Amino acid sequence: MADRGKIISIVGARPQFIKLAPLVRAFREKAPKVEHVIVHTGQHYDYNMSKVFFEELGLPEPDFHLGVGSAEHGLQTALMLRKIEEVFLLNKPDRVIVYGDTNSTLAGALAAAKLHIPVDHVEAGLRSYDRTMPEEINRALTDHCSSILFCPTENAVNNLSKEGFSNIVNGGKLVEDTPRLTGKEPFVLNVGDIMYDSFLLCLGIAEKKSRIIEELSLKGEEYCLATVHRAENTDDETRLRNILEALNAIGKDTQVVFPMHPRTRKCLEKYDIRQRDLQGIRMIDPVSYFDMLILEKNAKVILTDSGGMQKEAYFAGVPCITLREETEWIETVEAGWNFLVGADKSRINAAFQSGPSCQGEAGYGIGLTSTRIIEIIAHPNRDSNSLQS
Ligand code: UD1
Ligand code: UDP
C-alpha cells in the first residue's frame, strides 16, 4: 500500500464506531489520497447504538450499509461474510481494516483473507483464555488471518508471541515512530490503544457539549456508573440477578446510573425482572459517547463488564469494578485500577465498600495510535510488495 489506493474499514457494533473515529481523522490528515471506504454491517442498528455515534463523532455516512441486524452467531456471521465479500469483489480494496472482536470483525477478516486481501487488525492479541466467550473465538481467528496485527499493549504482543507469531517489531515495545517493516508477514506491533486516542480526542468536546449531568440531576462523585451486556452475564439468569441485586444494594446509599444495552433490557423482560423491584438502580437508555465520557469522568466508581469501559475508567481516573472472572485488559488490574469480582454479590459489595482507590500506571500508549497505524499502512515509500516476504 502506498499513499494512495483503497482501504476498507469494516465496523458494525458500538465500540467499533468509537475506534473508527480517530482513524478517519488520521486518514484525512496523514493520507488524504487514500480512499477510505466504510462498511457498516448493521450488527447494531438502534439509533442510540449506531447513528448517534456517527453524528456525534462527525463520521461520514457508511459507504455501504449491509443491514444484517441481529441473529444467531453463525447466521449473523454468515450473512455478513456473504455481503462483505460482494462489497470486496465489487470494490477491490488494497487492504481491509477490522476492529476489536465482534462478529463483524471476524466476518470482515475472513471475507478478506479468502480473497487474499491483506487484513489489518486493530486491537490484536487480546485474550481472555475463555473459549466460551464468542469474542475470544473472534479475536483468535481474526489474528490468525491478519497481515498486520496492531496490538494495544505489550501483554497483547506477548499473547501472540506464545501463539507462534515471530515477526514482532521493536521487541513488542511501543512503536514511537514509523518502523520499517521487513521480513515476512504477519507483522506484530505495539501501537498503543486506539480508544485512548478516542478518549483524548473527545473528552474536551464532551465537557463542553454534554448536558447529561444536569439532565439526570447528578452530583460529581456521588453516583456509580454501571453497564452490563456480556453474554456470560445476561444469558445466565442467576448471574444477571446476582449482579442486579448487588447494584440495587449499593444503590440504596449511592445512586447507580445504568445505561442499559438492549440485550440486557430484553433479558430483564425474559426473566421477568421488574424495574420497580430494583429501585436502587436508575435504568436509562444507552447514552451517546460524549455523555458516557462525562458520566464516567464524574462517577465515584464504575461497575461494568464492558471491555472499553474498563480502560476508559482508567483513562478518566476512576476505579473500576469488573463484573467478570477475567479480563483482557490485565494491565488495569495489575496497576491497581480494576478489581475483578465476577457476578458474586458479596464480592461486588465488598469491592465497593472497600472504597477502591488507584494510583498505578497501566500504559496504553500516548494517544497517537491512529497516527501510527496510518503511517504504517499508508507509508508513502511502501508499495504492497514491500509488505510481502
Ligand atoms: C456485541 C459483541 C460484543 C460487544 C458488543 C458491544 C459479538 C459476538 N458481540 O454484543 O463483543 O461487546 O456488541 O456493545 O459480536 N440489539 C438491539 N438493538 C441493536 C443491537 C442489538 O436490540 O441495535 C439486541 C438484539 O436483541 C440482539 C442483542 O441485542 O440480539 C445482541 O446484539 P449482538 O450484536 O448480537 O451482540 P451484543 O450483545 O451487542
Ligand atoms: N458506550 C456508550 N454508551 C453507552 C455504553 C457504552 O457510548 O451507553 C461506549 C463506551 O464509552 C465505550 C464503548 O461504548 O467507548 C464500549 O462499548 P461496549 O461496552 O458496548 O462494548 P465492549 O467495549 O465491551 O466491546
GROMACS .gro file of C-alpha atoms and ligand atoms in nm:
model
  453
    1MET     CA    1   0.000   0.000   0.000
    2ALA     CA    2   0.138   0.335  -0.093
    3ASP     CA    3  -0.004   0.677  -0.007
    4ARG     CA    4  -0.293   0.619  -0.247
    5GLY     CA    5  -0.520   0.325  -0.312
    6LYS     CA    6  -0.830   0.194  -0.139
    7ILE     CA    7  -0.870   0.074   0.218
    8ILE     CA    8  -1.197  -0.061   0.353
    9SER     CA    9  -1.285  -0.042   0.723
   10ILE     CA   10  -1.542  -0.290   0.849
   11VAL     CA   11  -1.749  -0.181   1.150
   12GLY     CA   12  -2.085  -0.283   1.290
   13ALA     CA   13  -2.105  -0.257   1.668
   14ARG     CA   14  -2.100   0.040   1.907
   15PRO     CA   15  -1.738   0.023   2.024
   16GLN     CA   16  -1.619  -0.006   1.663
   17PHE     CA   17  -1.766   0.331   1.569
   18ILE     CA   18  -1.571   0.481   1.858
   19LYS     CA   19  -1.249   0.309   1.746
   20LEU     CA   20  -1.307   0.418   1.386
   21ALA     CA   21  -1.330   0.791   1.468
   22PRO     CA   22  -0.959   0.864   1.530
   23LEU     CA   23  -0.860   0.659   1.226
   24VAL     CA   24  -1.096   0.853   1.000
   25ARG     CA   25  -0.928   1.170   1.124
   26ALA     CA   26  -0.578   1.028   1.078
   27PHE     CA   27  -0.662   0.915   0.724
   28ARG     CA   28  -0.775   1.269   0.642
   29GLU     CA   29  -0.467   1.430   0.791
   30LYS     CA   30  -0.192   1.181   0.706
   31ALA     CA   31  -0.310   1.003   0.393
   32PRO     CA   32  -0.563   1.224   0.215
   33LYS     CA   33  -0.511   1.048  -0.118
   34VAL     CA   34  -0.608   0.709   0.018
   35GLU     CA   35  -0.971   0.628  -0.048
   36HIS     CA   36  -1.107   0.513   0.289
   37VAL     CA   37  -1.430   0.324   0.244
   38ILE     CA   38  -1.652   0.248   0.545
   39VAL     CA   39  -1.868  -0.064   0.554
   40HIS     CA   40  -2.130  -0.089   0.833
   41THR     CA   41  -2.252  -0.445   0.871
   42GLY     CA   42  -2.566  -0.340   1.058
   43GLN     CA   43  -2.489  -0.557   1.360
   44HIS     CA   44  -2.603  -0.265   1.578
   45TYR     CA   45  -2.892  -0.067   1.435
   46ASP     CA   46  -3.092   0.119   1.703
   47TYR     CA   47  -3.038   0.494   1.681
   48ASN     CA   48  -2.863   0.503   2.018
   49MET     CA   49  -2.643   0.202   1.935
   50SER     CA   50  -2.530   0.326   1.594
   51LYS     CA   51  -2.631   0.650   1.424
   52VAL     CA   52  -2.580   0.865   1.732
   53PHE     CA   53  -2.207   0.781   1.719
   54PHE     CA   54  -2.175   0.871   1.350
   55GLU     CA   55  -2.348   1.204   1.416
   56GLU     CA   56  -2.164   1.293   1.733
   57LEU     CA   57  -1.819   1.186   1.616
   58GLY     CA   58  -1.863   1.353   1.276
   59LEU     CA   59  -1.810   1.023   1.095
   60PRO     CA   60  -1.902   1.011   0.728
   61GLU     CA   61  -2.211   0.808   0.641
   62PRO     CA   62  -2.101   0.448   0.573
   63ASP     CA   63  -2.035   0.392   0.203
   64PHE     CA   64  -2.209   0.054   0.236
   65HIS     CA   65  -2.468  -0.038   0.495
   66LEU     CA   66  -2.528  -0.411   0.486
   67GLY     CA   67  -2.830  -0.412   0.720
   68VAL     CA   68  -2.755  -0.755   0.861
   69GLY     CA   69  -2.917  -0.697   1.203
   70SER     CA   70  -2.945  -0.946   1.488
   71ALA     CA   71  -2.939  -1.323   1.451
   72GLU     CA   72  -2.776  -1.632   1.596
   73HIS     CA   73  -2.397  -1.605   1.585
   74GLY     CA   74  -2.349  -1.844   1.294
   75LEU     CA   75  -2.624  -1.694   1.080
   76GLN     CA   76  -2.527  -1.336   1.160
   77THR     CA   77  -2.161  -1.401   1.075
   78ALA     CA   78  -2.257  -1.591   0.759
   79LEU     CA   79  -2.484  -1.312   0.633
   80MET     CA   80  -2.208  -1.061   0.695
   81LEU     CA   81  -1.949  -1.278   0.524
   82ARG     CA   82  -2.164  -1.309   0.215
   83LYS     CA   83  -2.243  -0.940   0.189
   84ILE     CA   84  -1.891  -0.822   0.273
   85GLU     CA   85  -1.749  -1.049   0.005
   86GLU     CA   86  -1.980  -0.888  -0.250
   87VAL     CA   87  -1.852  -0.543  -0.148
   88PHE     CA   88  -1.491  -0.658  -0.177
   89LEU     CA   89  -1.544  -0.817  -0.517
   90LEU     CA   90  -1.706  -0.501  -0.645
   91ASN     CA   91  -1.464  -0.254  -0.490
   92LYS     CA   92  -1.133  -0.439  -0.493
   93PRO     CA   93  -0.969  -0.284  -0.187
   94ASP     CA   94  -0.592  -0.291  -0.142
   95ARG     CA   95  -0.628  -0.362   0.230
   96VAL     CA   96  -0.902  -0.413   0.488
   97ILE     CA   97  -0.907  -0.290   0.848
   98VAL     CA   98  -1.107  -0.469   1.117
   99TYR     CA   99  -1.154  -0.359   1.477
  100GLY     CA  100  -1.185  -0.545   1.806
  101ASP     CA  101  -1.356  -0.880   1.845
  102THR     CA  102  -1.718  -0.879   1.733
  103ASN     CA  103  -1.887  -1.096   1.474
  104SER     CA  104  -1.840  -0.805   1.230
  105THR     CA  105  -1.464  -0.824   1.294
  106LEU     CA  106  -1.445  -1.194   1.215
  107ALA     CA  107  -1.667  -1.171   0.908
  108GLY     CA  108  -1.458  -0.885   0.767
  109ALA     CA  109  -1.130  -1.063   0.830
  110LEU     CA  110  -1.248  -1.391   0.687
  111ALA     CA  111  -1.401  -1.237   0.375
  112ALA     CA  112  -1.076  -1.051   0.306
  113ALA     CA  113  -0.847  -1.344   0.378
  114LYS     CA  114  -1.044  -1.571   0.144
  115LEU     CA  115  -0.992  -1.319  -0.137
  116HIS     CA  116  -0.621  -1.277  -0.049
  117ILE     CA  117  -0.672  -0.916   0.054
  118PRO     CA  118  -0.438  -0.818   0.339
  119VAL     CA  119  -0.626  -0.765   0.668
  120ASP     CA  120  -0.503  -0.532   0.940
  121HIS     CA  121  -0.641  -0.597   1.287
  122VAL     CA  122  -0.676  -0.306   1.527
  123GLU     CA  123  -0.678  -0.431   1.888
  124ALA     CA  124  -0.498  -0.754   1.807
  125GLY     CA  125  -0.358  -1.003   2.055
  126LEU     CA  126  -0.613  -0.973   2.335
  127ARG     CA  127  -0.701  -1.297   2.509
  128SER     CA  128  -0.925  -1.390   2.800
  129TYR     CA  129  -0.835  -1.758   2.757
  130ASP     CA  130  -1.205  -1.835   2.794
  131ARG     CA  131  -1.313  -2.010   2.475
  132THR     CA  132  -1.680  -1.997   2.571
  133MET     CA  133  -1.675  -1.621   2.503
  134PRO     CA  134  -1.782  -1.554   2.145
  135GLU     CA  135  -1.531  -1.267   2.138
  136GLU     CA  136  -1.239  -1.498   2.222
  137ILE     CA  137  -1.303  -1.707   1.912
  138ASN     CA  138  -1.346  -1.394   1.701
  139ARG     CA  139  -1.017  -1.246   1.824
  140ALA     CA  140  -0.807  -1.556   1.781
  141LEU     CA  141  -0.938  -1.637   1.432
  142THR     CA  142  -0.905  -1.277   1.318
  143ASP     CA  143  -0.548  -1.253   1.446
  144HIS     CA  144  -0.451  -1.571   1.266
  145CYS     CA  145  -0.568  -1.443   0.928
  146SER     CA  146  -0.432  -1.090   0.965
  147SER     CA  147  -0.132  -0.934   0.793
  148ILE     CA  148  -0.057  -0.651   1.035
  149LEU     CA  149  -0.156  -0.703   1.396
  150PHE     CA  150  -0.185  -0.370   1.574
  151CYS     CA  151  -0.164  -0.456   1.943
  152PRO     CA  152  -0.268  -0.212   2.214
  153THR     CA  153  -0.026  -0.339   2.480
  154GLU     CA  154   0.287  -0.540   2.540
  155ASN     CA  155   0.074  -0.810   2.701
  156ALA     CA  156  -0.117  -0.846   2.375
  157VAL     CA  157   0.210  -0.882   2.185
  158ASN     CA  158   0.323  -1.150   2.432
  159ASN     CA  159  -0.002  -1.342   2.381
  160LEU     CA  160   0.067  -1.351   2.007
  161SER     CA  161   0.427  -1.449   2.060
  162LYS     CA  162   0.304  -1.751   2.261
  163GLU     CA  163   0.084  -1.846   1.965
  164GLY     CA  164   0.381  -1.856   1.730
  165PHE     CA  165   0.389  -1.507   1.579
  166SER     CA  166   0.756  -1.430   1.535
  167ASN     CA  167   0.787  -1.107   1.335
  168ILE     CA  168   0.749  -0.875   1.632
  169VAL     CA  169   0.851  -0.518   1.564
  170ASN     CA  170   1.058  -0.327   1.822
  171GLY     CA  171   1.063  -0.627   2.057
  172GLY     CA  172   0.697  -0.562   2.141
  173LYS     CA  173   0.772  -0.220   2.296
  174LEU     CA  174   0.553   0.072   2.197
  175VAL     CA  175   0.635   0.178   1.843
  176GLU     CA  176   0.706   0.550   1.864
  177ASP     CA  177   0.776   0.638   1.502
  178THR     CA  178   0.719   0.481   1.161
  179PRO     CA  179   0.903   0.149   1.160
  180ARG     CA  180   1.036  -0.018   0.850
  181LEU     CA  181   0.858  -0.349   0.820
  182THR     CA  182   1.096  -0.612   0.691
  183GLY     CA  183   1.076  -0.987   0.659
  184LYS     CA  184   0.770  -1.199   0.627
  185GLU     CA  185   0.409  -1.116   0.720
  186PRO     CA  186   0.237  -1.122   0.960
  187PHE     CA  187   0.382  -0.825   1.147
  188VAL     CA  188   0.304  -0.767   1.513
  189LEU     CA  189   0.335  -0.415   1.652
  190ASN     CA  190   0.251  -0.248   1.980
  191VAL     CA  191   0.098   0.082   1.874
  192GLY     CA  192  -0.093   0.161   2.194
  193ASP     CA  193  -0.466   0.166   2.241
  194ILE     CA  194  -0.689   0.331   1.982
  195MET     CA  195  -0.956   0.401   2.244
  196TYR     CA  196  -0.710   0.627   2.423
  197ASP     CA  197  -0.695   0.836   2.104
  198SER     CA  198  -1.077   0.848   2.101
  199PHE     CA  199  -1.085   0.945   2.467
  200LEU     CA  200  -0.832   1.227   2.427
  201LEU     CA  201  -0.996   1.348   2.109
  202CYS     CA  202  -1.342   1.367   2.259
  203LEU     CA  203  -1.323   1.442   2.632
  204GLY     CA  204  -1.272   1.818   2.589
  205ILE     CA  205  -1.558   1.841   2.337
  206ALA     CA  206  -1.778   1.625   2.558
  207GLU     CA  207  -1.712   1.855   2.853
  208LYS     CA  208  -1.843   2.147   2.650
  209LYS     CA  209  -2.134   1.972   2.480
  210SER     CA  210  -2.276   1.711   2.716
  211ARG     CA  211  -2.564   1.808   2.947
  212ILE     CA  212  -2.609   1.459   3.092
  213ILE     CA  213  -2.514   1.552   3.448
  214GLU     CA  214  -2.777   1.828   3.456
  215GLU     CA  215  -3.035   1.618   3.272
  216LEU     CA  216  -3.006   1.338   3.528
  217SER     CA  217  -2.961   1.583   3.821
  218LEU     CA  218  -2.640   1.412   3.929
  219LYS     CA  219  -2.364   1.538   4.153
  220GLY     CA  220  -1.999   1.457   4.075
  221GLU     CA  221  -1.858   1.152   4.256
  222GLU     CA  222  -2.188   1.090   4.430
  223TYR     CA  223  -2.310   0.820   4.195
  224CYS     CA  224  -2.184   0.495   4.048
  225LEU     CA  225  -2.200   0.413   3.680
  226ALA     CA  226  -2.288   0.060   3.574
  227THR     CA  227  -2.317  -0.128   3.245
  228VAL     CA  228  -2.372  -0.499   3.178
  229HIS     CA  229  -2.409  -0.659   2.837
  230ARG     CA  230  -2.178  -0.963   2.807
  231ALA     CA  231  -2.345  -1.286   2.703
  232GLU     CA  232  -2.191  -1.464   3.004
  233ASN     CA  233  -2.377  -1.222   3.237
  234THR     CA  234  -2.700  -1.162   3.050
  235ASP     CA  235  -2.775  -1.509   2.916
  236ASP     CA  236  -2.732  -1.662   3.261
  237GLU     CA  237  -3.033  -1.563   3.470
  238THR     CA  238  -2.863  -1.632   3.803
  239ARG     CA  239  -2.560  -1.420   3.721
  240LEU     CA  240  -2.776  -1.134   3.595
  241ARG     CA  241  -2.998  -1.146   3.904
  242ASN     CA  242  -2.694  -1.152   4.133
  243ILE     CA  243  -2.539  -0.851   3.962
  244LEU     CA  244  -2.863  -0.654   3.967
  245GLU     CA  245  -2.924  -0.736   4.333
  246ALA     CA  246  -2.571  -0.625   4.421
  247LEU     CA  247  -2.614  -0.300   4.226
  248ASN     CA  248  -2.952  -0.246   4.388
  249ALA     CA  249  -2.799  -0.285   4.735
  250ILE     CA  250  -2.522  -0.033   4.650
  251GLY     CA  251  -2.789   0.198   4.506
  252LYS     CA  252  -2.968   0.226   4.840
  253ASP     CA  253  -2.682   0.456   4.957
  254THR     CA  254  -2.515   0.568   4.635
  255GLN     CA  255  -2.723   0.614   4.325
  256VAL     CA  256  -2.638   0.366   4.048
  257VAL     CA  257  -2.687   0.502   3.695
  258PHE     CA  258  -2.723   0.217   3.447
  259PRO     CA  259  -2.739   0.290   3.072
  260MET     CA  260  -2.886  -0.039   2.958
  261HIS     CA  261  -2.776  -0.227   2.646
  262PRO     CA  262  -3.080  -0.355   2.450
  263ARG     CA  263  -2.963  -0.711   2.500
  264THR     CA  264  -2.980  -0.668   2.878
  265ARG     CA  265  -3.318  -0.493   2.861
  266LYS     CA  266  -3.454  -0.791   2.665
  267CYS     CA  267  -3.316  -1.034   2.921
  268LEU     CA  268  -3.487  -0.845   3.204
  269GLU     CA  269  -3.817  -0.893   3.021
  270LYS     CA  270  -3.742  -1.260   2.952
  271TYR     CA  271  -3.663  -1.337   3.317
  272ASP     CA  272  -3.950  -1.118   3.438
  273ILE     CA  273  -3.716  -0.899   3.640
  274ARG     CA  274  -3.908  -0.580   3.720
  275GLN     CA  275  -3.762  -0.234   3.742
  276ARG     CA  276  -3.987  -0.150   4.036
  277ASP     CA  277  -3.813  -0.423   4.241
  278LEU     CA  278  -3.477  -0.255   4.175
  279GLN     CA  279  -3.537   0.100   4.298
  280GLY     CA  280  -3.167   0.145   4.377
  281ILE     CA  281  -3.079   0.126   4.008
  282ARG     CA  282  -3.154   0.411   3.773
  283MET     CA  283  -3.202   0.235   3.442
  284ILE     CA  284  -3.170   0.459   3.140
  285ASP     CA  285  -3.136   0.401   2.767
  286PRO     CA  286  -2.788   0.368   2.616
  287VAL     CA  287  -2.621   0.708   2.602
  288SER     CA  288  -2.403   0.877   2.342
  289TYR     CA  289  -2.023   0.857   2.364
  290PHE     CA  290  -1.988   1.218   2.482
  291ASP     CA  291  -2.248   1.161   2.753
  292MET     CA  292  -2.076   0.837   2.851
  293LEU     CA  293  -1.739   1.008   2.885
  294ILE     CA  294  -1.893   1.268   3.116
  295LEU     CA  295  -2.078   1.005   3.319
  296GLU     CA  296  -1.751   0.813   3.354
  297LYS     CA  297  -1.540   1.114   3.446
  298ASN     CA  298  -1.778   1.220   3.723
  299ALA     CA  299  -1.857   0.877   3.867
  300LYS     CA  300  -1.738   0.764   4.209
  301VAL     CA  301  -1.688   0.409   4.083
  302ILE     CA  302  -1.763   0.231   3.752
  303LEU     CA  303  -1.907  -0.122   3.767
  304THR     CA  304  -1.904  -0.292   3.430
  305ASP     CA  305  -1.841  -0.595   3.215
  306SER     CA  306  -1.755  -0.378   2.914
  307GLY     CA  307  -1.405  -0.407   2.771
  308GLY     CA  308  -1.393  -0.046   2.656
  309MET     CA  309  -1.522   0.094   2.982
  310GLN     CA  310  -1.257  -0.079   3.192
  311LYS     CA  311  -0.996   0.119   3.004
  312GLU     CA  312  -1.198   0.440   2.999
  313ALA     CA  313  -1.231   0.416   3.379
  314TYR     CA  314  -0.851   0.415   3.395
  315PHE     CA  315  -0.820   0.700   3.142
  316ALA     CA  316  -1.072   0.901   3.343
  317GLY     CA  317  -0.900   0.824   3.674
  318VAL     CA  318  -1.198   0.640   3.822
  319PRO     CA  319  -1.177   0.300   3.993
  320CYS     CA  320  -1.341   0.012   3.809
  321ILE     CA  321  -1.511  -0.297   3.949
  322THR     CA  322  -1.530  -0.553   3.671
  323LEU     CA  323  -1.822  -0.794   3.676
  324ARG     CA  324  -1.627  -1.076   3.515
  325GLU     CA  325  -1.393  -1.352   3.629
  326GLU     CA  326  -1.113  -1.246   3.395
  327THR     CA  327  -1.018  -0.956   3.174
  328GLU     CA  328  -0.823  -0.899   2.856
  329TRP     CA  329  -0.714  -0.564   2.999
  330ILE     CA  330  -0.497  -0.717   3.266
  331GLU     CA  331  -0.275  -0.406   3.297
  332THR     CA  332  -0.560  -0.216   3.464
  333VAL     CA  333  -0.579  -0.488   3.730
  334GLU     CA  334  -0.202  -0.506   3.777
  335ALA     CA  335  -0.183  -0.129   3.812
  336GLY     CA  336  -0.449  -0.140   4.084
  337TRP     CA  337  -0.729   0.040   3.895
  338ASN     CA  338  -0.952  -0.253   3.823
  339PHE     CA  339  -1.099  -0.511   4.060
  340LEU     CA  340  -1.227  -0.840   3.919
  341VAL     CA  341  -1.527  -0.966   4.114
  342GLY     CA  342  -1.736  -1.177   3.875
  343ALA     CA  343  -2.108  -1.190   3.940
  344ASP     CA  344  -2.078  -1.268   4.309
  345LYS     CA  345  -2.297  -1.042   4.524
  346SER     CA  346  -2.071  -1.036   4.827
  347ARG     CA  347  -1.754  -0.976   4.621
  348ILE     CA  348  -1.921  -0.692   4.431
  349ASN     CA  349  -2.037  -0.534   4.753
  350ALA     CA  350  -1.703  -0.587   4.932
  351ALA     CA  351  -1.514  -0.426   4.643
  352PHE     CA  352  -1.747  -0.128   4.653
  353GLN     CA  353  -1.739  -0.092   5.033
  354SER     CA  354  -1.358  -0.105   5.034
  355GLY     CA  355  -1.369   0.238   4.866
  356PRO     CA  356  -1.129   0.139   4.590
  357SER     CA  357  -0.864   0.397   4.513
  358CYS     CA  358  -0.599   0.381   4.244
  359GLN     CA  359  -0.257   0.511   4.155
  360GLY     CA  360  -0.052   0.285   3.919
  361GLU     CA  361   0.029   0.324   3.551
  362ALA     CA  362  -0.138   0.082   3.310
  363GLY     CA  363   0.016   0.204   2.984
  364TYR     CA  364  -0.192   0.206   2.659
  365GLY     CA  365   0.039   0.438   2.468
  366ILE     CA  366   0.041   0.812   2.423
  367GLY     CA  367  -0.277   0.871   2.225
  368LEU     CA  368  -0.110   0.852   1.885
  369THR     CA  369  -0.224   0.503   1.792
  370SER     CA  370  -0.429   0.610   1.490
  371THR     CA  371  -0.140   0.819   1.354
  372ARG     CA  372   0.099   0.524   1.388
  373ILE     CA  373  -0.144   0.288   1.216
  374ILE     CA  374  -0.194   0.518   0.919
  375GLU     CA  375   0.178   0.589   0.890
  376ILE     CA  376   0.240   0.216   0.877
  377ILE     CA  377  -0.045   0.118   0.645
  378ALA     CA  378  -0.022   0.411   0.407
  379HIS     CA  379   0.350   0.476   0.419
  380PRO     CA  380   0.441   0.686   0.114
  381ASN     CA  381   0.757   0.486   0.048
  382ARG     CA  382   0.594   0.149   0.065
  383ASP     CA  383   0.419  -0.047  -0.201
  384SER     CA  384   0.218  -0.360  -0.140
  385ASN     CA  385   0.509  -0.583  -0.237
  386SER     CA  386   0.732  -0.449   0.037
  387LEU     CA  387   0.487  -0.590   0.290
  388GLN     CA  388   0.525  -0.935   0.148
  389SER     CA  389   0.813  -1.166   0.217
  390UD1     C1  390  -2.174  -0.729   2.051
  390UD1     C2  391  -2.039  -0.803   2.051
  390UD1     C3  392  -1.967  -0.775   2.180
  390UD1     C4  393  -1.954  -0.627   2.207
  390UD1     C5  394  -2.091  -0.560   2.198
  390UD1     C6  395  -2.076  -0.412   2.208
  390UD1     C7  396  -2.038  -1.014   1.925
  390UD1     C8  397  -2.036  -1.162   1.937
  390UD1     N1  398  -2.060  -0.947   2.040
  390UD1     O1  399  -2.250  -0.785   2.156
  390UD1     O2  400  -1.836  -0.830   2.172
  390UD1     O3  401  -1.903  -0.609   2.335
  390UD1     O4  402  -2.151  -0.592   2.071
  390UD1     O5  403  -2.191  -0.349   2.251
  390UD1     O6  404  -2.020  -0.962   1.819
  390UD1     N2  405  -2.990  -0.539   1.991
  390UD1     C9  406  -3.086  -0.441   1.972
  390UD1     N3  407  -3.052  -0.331   1.901
  390UD1    C10  408  -2.929  -0.312   1.847
  390UD1    C11  409  -2.833  -0.412   1.867
  390UD1    C12  410  -2.865  -0.525   1.937
  390UD1     O7  411  -3.199  -0.453   2.019
  390UD1     O8  412  -2.904  -0.207   1.785
  390UD1    C13  413  -3.025  -0.658   2.072
  390UD1    C14  414  -3.081  -0.773   1.989
  390UD1     O9  415  -3.179  -0.838   2.064
  390UD1    C15  416  -2.960  -0.863   1.975
  390UD1    C16  417  -2.887  -0.842   2.107
  390UD1    O10  418  -2.907  -0.704   2.138
  390UD1    O11  419  -2.997  -0.997   1.955
  390UD1    C17  420  -2.740  -0.872   2.099
  390UD1    O12  421  -2.678  -0.798   1.994
  390UD1     P1  422  -2.545  -0.854   1.922
  390UD1    O13  423  -2.495  -0.754   1.827
  390UD1    O14  424  -2.570  -0.991   1.871
  390UD1    O15  425  -2.446  -0.872   2.041
  390UD1     P2  426  -2.406  -0.771   2.157
  390UD1    O16  427  -2.452  -0.828   2.284
  390UD1    O17  428  -2.448  -0.633   2.122
  391UDP     N1  429  -2.070   0.342   2.544
  391UDP     C1  430  -2.153   0.449   2.509
  391UDP     N2  431  -2.281   0.449   2.558
  391UDP     C2  432  -2.330   0.351   2.637
  391UDP     C3  433  -2.244   0.242   2.672
  391UDP     C4  434  -2.116   0.241   2.622
  391UDP     O1  435  -2.111   0.541   2.438
  391UDP     O2  436  -2.447   0.359   2.676
  391UDP     C5  437  -1.933   0.341   2.492
  391UDP     C6  438  -1.826   0.331   2.599
  391UDP     O3  439  -1.792   0.460   2.646
  391UDP     C7  440  -1.713   0.264   2.525
  391UDP     C8  441  -1.784   0.170   2.430
  391UDP     O4  442  -1.917   0.222   2.417
  391UDP     O5  443  -1.640   0.358   2.449
  391UDP     C9  444  -1.788   0.033   2.488
  391UDP     O6  445  -1.880  -0.042   2.421
  391UDP     P1  446  -1.949  -0.174   2.481
  391UDP     O7  447  -1.943  -0.171   2.629
  391UDP     O8  448  -2.080  -0.184   2.416
  391UDP     O9  449  -1.858  -0.290   2.421
  391UDP     P2  450  -1.719  -0.355   2.461
  391UDP    O10  451  -1.619  -0.247   2.480
  391UDP    O11  452  -1.741  -0.436   2.585
  391UDP    O12  453  -1.689  -0.445   2.347
   0.00000   0.00000   0.00000
